[in-house]
Amino acid sequence: MTNTLIFVDLASDDPAKAGEFYAQVFGWRNDARPHGIYHRMVPGGQFKNPDGSDSQIGNLHLGIFDAANARPHPEPAGVEPRALSTNGRKPRVWILIGDDDSADRILGTAQDLGATLLWRDHYWAEFNGYNHAFRDPWGNEIVLWGKAGASPDVPEGFSRE
């Protein structure tokens, strides 16, 4: 097998609070390992087979690390930089909206907890999906993806590309 993506980490200056944020926004388990230093967000469940049954592959996890001392690192005190990146483009994390959830609920909860709405209600024909985005309180950009399905009926008012 070729190189496999197993994890994506987000920076925070308060991993415990960021863990609570993502637990509330997405309903994920906040697995502190150790608390306040590194938090693994566990969505639970398995990737689906084409027939809708669970596969043997568990859903990917998201990590949250302390920007002041990103672990793991061979040096106990870590290395510079020790601050959150606030300027310019950063990586984005794409989250598929579950069939039992909605963009409205996710965006509303995120905003109630201090996130900034970046945009919403956009249809991207190239990948056949509805998307919306927010910036979490630590500056990380999250893009939500909703399945449009076969022959999508794009709602009035959605922008398109």
XYZ file of N, CA and C in Angstrom:
483
model
N 0.849 -1.185 0.000
C 0.000 0.000 0.000
C 0.884 1.233 0.000
N 0.455 2.253 -0.712
C 1.211 3.500 -0.742
C 1.038 4.242 0.570
N 1.674 5.372 0.699
C 1.548 6.194 1.901
C 0.085 6.521 2.142
N -0.345 6.436 3.392
C -1.755 6.578 3.738
C -1.960 7.725 4.719
N -2.864 8.623 4.409
C -3.230 9.686 5.340
C -3.967 9.064 6.518
N -3.502 9.319 7.734
C -4.158 8.742 8.913
C -4.704 9.789 9.868
N -4.208 11.016 9.802
C -4.588 12.012 10.796
C -4.364 13.400 10.231
N -5.128 14.366 10.680
C -4.887 15.777 10.432
C -4.989 16.462 11.783
N -4.032 17.339 12.089
C -4.027 18.070 13.357
C -4.340 19.541 13.136
N -5.093 20.125 14.060
C -5.351 21.559 14.084
C -4.614 22.176 15.259
N -4.112 23.382 15.072
C -3.439 24.099 16.152
C -4.460 24.845 17.001
N -4.161 24.941 18.290
C -4.990 25.702 19.218
C -4.096 26.215 20.339
N -4.486 27.317 20.960
C -3.774 27.746 22.154
C -4.488 27.231 23.409
N -5.559 26.460 23.218
C -6.291 25.827 24.312
C -6.907 24.517 23.797
N -6.097 23.450 23.690
C -6.605 22.191 23.144
C -7.818 21.632 23.882
N -7.892 21.826 25.193
C -9.045 21.319 25.939
C -10.327 22.024 25.495
N -10.279 23.347 25.369
C -11.460 24.104 24.931
C -11.797 23.771 23.470
N -10.763 23.631 22.631
C -11.005 23.271 21.236
C -11.639 21.884 21.149
N -11.200 20.956 21.994
C -11.803 19.628 22.026
C -13.276 19.693 22.386
N -13.610 20.524 23.369
C -15.019 20.698 23.756
C -15.818 21.306 22.604
N -15.223 22.287 21.900
C -15.868 22.942 20.761
C -16.252 21.900 19.709
N -15.299 21.085 19.282
C -15.572 20.107 18.231
C -16.496 18.994 18.696
N -16.465 18.657 19.970
C -17.409 17.668 20.500
C -18.839 18.199 20.376
N -19.040 19.478 20.682
C -20.382 20.065 20.607
C -20.821 20.317 19.165
N -19.909 20.796 18.325
C -20.268 21.135 16.954
C -20.590 19.888 16.131
N -19.762 18.844 16.258
C -19.928 17.668 15.408
C -20.394 16.412 16.144
N -20.482 16.459 17.480
C -20.914 15.282 18.226
C -19.835 14.218 18.349
N -18.580 14.600 18.207
C -17.479 13.651 18.279
C -17.026 13.455 19.724
N -16.394 12.326 19.994
C -15.825 12.066 21.322
C -14.508 12.823 21.432
N -14.336 13.527 22.535
C -13.142 14.310 22.821
C -12.213 13.451 23.671
N -11.210 12.871 23.041
C -10.289 11.946 23.691
C -8.995 12.683 24.021
N -8.888 13.197 25.254
C -7.705 13.952 25.683
C -6.559 12.989 25.969
N -5.405 13.229 25.301
C -4.290 12.288 25.444
C -2.961 13.011 25.433
N -2.511 13.659 26.485
C -3.167 13.959 27.753
C -3.958 15.268 27.685
N -4.852 15.424 28.633
C -5.760 16.567 28.683
C -4.983 17.886 28.600
N -5.430 18.751 27.696
C -4.832 20.071 27.542
C -3.572 20.110 26.696
N -3.032 18.957 26.353
C -1.812 18.892 25.547
C -2.146 18.462 24.122
N -2.894 17.385 24.013
C -3.281 16.851 22.714
C -4.651 16.214 22.861
N -5.557 16.554 21.976
C -6.907 15.994 22.009
C -7.184 15.338 20.672
N -7.616 14.090 20.738
C -7.983 13.345 19.528
C -9.495 13.343 19.453
N -10.019 13.878 18.355
C -11.461 13.917 18.152
C -11.850 12.658 17.381
N -12.734 11.873 17.975
C -13.093 10.569 17.433
C -14.537 10.607 16.949
N -14.729 10.609 15.615
C -16.092 10.655 15.101
C -16.865 9.365 15.317
N -16.161 8.258 15.457
C -16.843 6.980 15.635
C -17.389 6.452 14.331
N -17.844 5.234 14.366
C -18.425 4.622 13.183
C -17.382 4.143 12.195
N -17.854 3.608 11.089
C -17.008 3.040 10.050
C -17.335 3.690 8.712
N -16.363 3.705 7.808
C -16.657 4.089 6.434
C -17.664 3.078 5.887
N -18.503 3.530 4.982
C -19.560 2.673 4.437
C -19.104 1.950 3.166
N -19.588 0.728 2.988
C -19.449 -0.005 1.741
C -20.444 0.563 0.737
N -20.277 0.265 -0.553
C -21.225 0.772 -1.558
C -22.685 0.408 -1.263
N -22.917 -0.712 -0.575
C -24.295 -1.101 -0.274
C -24.844 -0.446 0.996
N -24.041 0.429 1.634
C -24.494 1.132 2.830
C -24.129 0.455 4.137
N -23.637 -0.758 4.092
C -23.219 -1.454 5.310
C -21.869 -0.918 5.779
N -21.546 -1.161 7.050
C -20.262 -0.713 7.585
C -19.114 -1.523 7.001
N -18.040 -0.833 6.628
C -16.825 -1.519 6.192
C -15.978 -1.816 7.428
N -14.805 -2.358 7.225
C -13.882 -2.623 8.328
C -13.001 -1.417 8.622
N -13.197 -0.314 7.879
C -12.341 0.858 8.008
C -13.017 1.888 8.911
N -12.359 2.210 10.012
C -12.891 3.215 10.928
C -12.742 4.613 10.367
N -13.657 5.504 10.729
C -13.580 6.888 10.283
C -12.293 7.539 10.763
N -11.794 8.494 9.983
C -10.573 9.209 10.318
C -10.780 10.067 11.563
N -9.697 10.351 12.247
C -9.741 11.186 13.441
C -9.104 12.537 13.147
N -9.405 13.504 13.985
C -8.835 14.838 13.891
C -8.094 15.107 15.196
N -6.864 15.586 15.122
C -6.109 15.921 16.323
C -6.119 17.411 16.572
N -5.966 17.786 17.833
C -5.843 19.192 18.215
C -4.619 19.289 19.122
N -3.644 20.096 18.686
C -2.412 20.207 19.455
C -2.218 21.614 19.986
N -1.371 21.734 21.007
C -1.055 23.017 21.625
C 0.022 23.709 20.805
N -0.309 24.851 20.221
C 0.635 25.572 19.373
C 1.900 25.974 20.135
N 1.813 26.144 21.457
C 2.974 26.551 22.251
C 3.997 25.435 22.399
N 3.572 24.172 22.224
C 4.495 23.052 22.355
C 3.907 21.852 21.617
N 4.024 21.871 20.301
C 3.437 20.825 19.459
C 4.102 19.481 19.745
N 3.321 18.525 20.212
C 3.806 17.176 20.508
C 3.333 16.256 19.413
N 3.992 15.201 19.037
C 5.277 14.793 19.592
C 6.424 15.584 18.969
N 7.512 15.668 19.703
C 8.734 16.289 19.234
C 9.871 15.802 20.122
N 11.053 15.564 19.555
C 12.155 15.052 20.369
C 12.607 15.990 21.478
N 12.422 17.290 21.300
C 12.794 18.255 22.332
C 11.623 18.437 23.292
N 11.837 18.274 24.598
C 10.723 18.400 25.564
C 9.981 19.732 25.484
N 10.694 20.813 25.162
C 10.046 22.128 25.087
C 9.521 22.427 23.695
N 9.704 21.512 22.742
C 9.252 21.781 21.379
C 10.126 22.815 20.707
N 9.629 23.380 19.616
C 10.392 24.368 18.848
C 9.474 25.487 18.374
N 10.082 26.567 17.928
C 9.330 27.683 17.343
C 8.733 27.237 16.015
N 7.675 27.861 15.546
C 6.912 28.926 16.191
C 5.989 28.363 17.274
N 5.621 29.209 18.198
C 4.772 28.792 19.314
C 3.430 29.522 19.344
N 3.120 30.228 18.278
C 1.867 30.993 18.213
C 1.001 30.456 17.081
N -0.275 30.729 17.170
C -1.201 30.361 16.107
C -0.921 31.175 14.866
N -1.094 30.586 13.704
C -0.955 31.294 12.446
C -2.237 32.083 12.211
N -2.112 33.390 12.042
C -3.318 34.208 11.900
C -3.443 34.888 10.546
N -2.386 34.920 9.761
C -2.427 35.629 8.485
C -2.284 34.673 7.316
N -2.955 34.994 6.248
C -2.799 34.222 5.026
C -3.591 32.924 5.027
N -3.465 32.202 3.944
C -4.156 30.928 3.751
C -3.518 29.831 4.575
N -4.352 28.966 5.080
C -3.915 27.790 5.824
C -4.634 26.583 5.249
N -4.218 25.388 5.640
C -4.966 24.210 5.190
C -6.424 24.288 5.652
N -7.291 23.658 4.878
C -8.704 23.578 5.255
C -9.034 22.124 5.555
N -9.965 21.924 6.458
C -10.437 20.589 6.789
C -11.864 20.468 6.273
N -12.124 19.401 5.501
C -13.443 19.166 4.921
C -14.161 18.112 5.736
N -15.396 18.411 6.132
C -16.206 17.502 6.945
C -17.491 17.187 6.176
N -17.750 15.898 5.977
C -18.988 15.455 5.340
C -20.115 15.523 6.362
N -21.181 16.231 6.029
C -22.335 16.359 6.917
C -23.060 15.018 6.969
N -23.263 14.513 8.165
C -23.947 13.235 8.332
C -25.395 13.306 7.886
N -25.932 12.169 7.492
C -27.327 12.103 7.043
C -28.312 12.487 8.146
N -27.885 12.390 9.403
C -28.766 12.725 10.526
C -28.461 14.107 11.110
N -27.743 14.940 10.369
C -27.399 16.275 10.840
C -27.689 17.281 9.728
N -27.404 18.556 9.969
C -27.653 19.578 8.948
C -26.611 20.679 9.031
N -26.397 21.341 7.905
C -25.491 22.480 7.875
C -25.987 23.573 8.809
N -27.298 23.798 8.853
C -27.847 24.843 9.720
C -27.510 24.585 11.187
N -27.675 23.352 11.649
C -27.374 23.038 13.045
C -25.886 23.181 13.330
N -25.052 22.639 12.441
C -23.608 22.700 12.650
C -23.127 24.147 12.665
N -23.519 24.931 11.660
C -23.085 26.324 11.590
C -23.597 27.131 12.771
N -24.851 26.915 13.156
C -25.412 27.630 14.301
C -24.670 27.310 15.592
N -24.388 26.033 15.831
C -23.658 25.640 17.036
C -22.253 26.222 17.014
N -21.585 26.130 15.874
C -20.226 26.665 15.761
C -20.213 28.166 16.056
N -21.156 28.909 15.483
C -21.214 30.355 15.728
C -21.538 30.653 17.189
N -22.442 29.895 17.781
C -22.771 30.095 19.205
C -21.542 29.903 20.093
N -20.606 29.074 19.641
C -19.402 28.775 20.422
C -18.208 29.632 20.000
N -18.448 30.669 19.183
C -17.398 31.623 18.855
C -16.796 31.515 17.471
N -17.290 30.621 16.624
C -16.784 30.511 15.252
C -17.302 31.660 14.397
N -16.609 31.926 13.304
C -16.997 32.951 12.346
C -17.488 32.275 11.074
N -18.683 32.620 10.638
C -19.206 32.104 9.383
C -18.429 32.734 8.241
N -17.876 31.911 7.355
C -17.131 32.422 6.205
C -18.018 32.520 4.981
N -18.793 31.470 4.695
C -19.755 31.474 3.604
C -20.656 30.261 3.750
N -21.776 30.328 3.043
C -22.710 29.201 3.099
C -23.510 29.130 1.807
N -24.220 28.027 1.662
C -25.157 27.854 0.554
C -24.492 27.996 -0.817
N -23.550 27.109 -1.077
C -22.848 27.098 -2.363
C -22.893 25.678 -2.922
N -23.124 25.573 -4.222
C -23.126 24.271 -4.896
C -21.920 24.192 -5.807
N -21.119 23.130 -5.682
C -19.945 22.926 -6.525
C -20.223 21.742 -7.427
N -20.557 22.035 -8.681
C -20.966 21.007 -9.634
C -19.856 20.007 -9.925
N -18.617 20.459 -9.955
C -17.492 19.568 -10.280
C -17.447 18.342 -9.376
N -17.799 18.533 -8.100
C -17.804 17.425 -7.143
C -19.201 17.132 -6.602
N -20.206 17.777 -7.192
C -21.606 17.531 -6.867
C -21.895 17.590 -5.365
N -21.620 18.753 -4.781
C -21.883 18.887 -3.353
C -22.261 20.297 -2.953
N -22.998 20.371 -1.838
C -23.361 21.646 -1.231
C -22.319 21.946 -0.164
N -21.778 23.170 -0.147
C -20.785 23.472 0.873
C -21.005 24.801 1.562
N -20.397 24.851 2.741
C -20.508 25.969 3.679
C -19.197 25.985 4.458
N -18.801 27.119 5.045
C -17.520 27.155 5.751
C -17.570 28.090 6.954
N -16.772 27.716 7.967
C -16.579 28.584 9.128
C -15.125 28.535 9.571
N -14.717 29.562 10.326
C -13.400 29.607 10.955
C -13.621 29.399 12.443
N -12.949 28.409 13.015
C -13.117 28.144 14.443
C -12.447 29.249 15.263
N -12.652 29.298 16.575
C -12.071 30.375 17.386
C -10.544 30.429 17.380
N -9.859 29.400 16.834
C -8.403 29.348 16.794
C -7.859 29.626 15.404
N -8.750 29.974 14.473
C -8.325 30.354 13.135
C -8.309 29.240 12.112
N -8.737 28.028 12.480
C -8.768 26.910 11.548
C -10.024 26.978 10.692
N -9.872 26.749 9.393
C -10.996 26.835 8.466
C -11.591 25.454 8.223
N -12.894 25.348 8.430
C -13.626 24.097 8.263
C -14.632 24.277 7.135
N -14.597 23.379 6.152
C -15.545 23.414 5.046
C -16.483 22.224 5.204
N -17.777 22.496 5.231
C -18.778 21.434 5.327
C -19.177 20.993 3.931
N -19.379 19.700 3.781
C -19.761 19.125 2.494
C -21.054 18.361 2.661
N -22.065 18.714 1.873
C -23.327 17.984 1.858
C -23.492 17.268 0.539
N -23.888 16.024 0.592
C -24.096 15.240 -0.632
C -25.267 15.824 -1.414
N -25.065 16.034 -2.711
C -26.144 16.555 -3.546
C -26.953 15.431 -4.191
N -26.350 14.261 -4.379
C -27.057 13.120 -4.951
C -27.199 13.203 -6.460
N -27.784 12.158 -7.015
C -28.007 12.105 -8.466
C -29.034 13.157 -8.869
N -28.800 13.822 -9.975
C -29.698 14.873 -10.487
C -30.109 15.842 -9.376
N -29.161 16.550 -8.807
C -29.473 17.417 -7.668
C -30.406 18.564 -8.025
N -31.251 18.901 -7.084
C -32.125 20.056 -7.180
C -31.491 21.144 -6.315
N -30.660 21.983 -6.920
C -29.929 23.004 -6.164
C -30.924 24.047 -5.665
N -30.977 24.266 -4.352
C -31.953 25.216 -3.804
C -31.764 26.632 -4.349
N -32.883 27.326 -4.496
C -32.871 28.733 -4.894
C -32.016 29.508 -3.898
N -31.224 30.435 -4.393
C -30.396 31.257 -3.531
C -28.995 30.722 -3.325
N -28.739 29.471 -3.716
C -27.373 28.925 -3.594
C -26.519 29.502 -4.718
N -25.286 29.893 -4.400
C -24.348 30.242 -5.457
C -23.867 28.940 -6.094
N -23.316 29.056 -7.293
C -22.928 27.839 -8.037
C -21.605 28.064 -8.760
N -20.902 26.965 -8.931
C -19.727 26.956 -9.810
C -19.541 25.571 -10.358
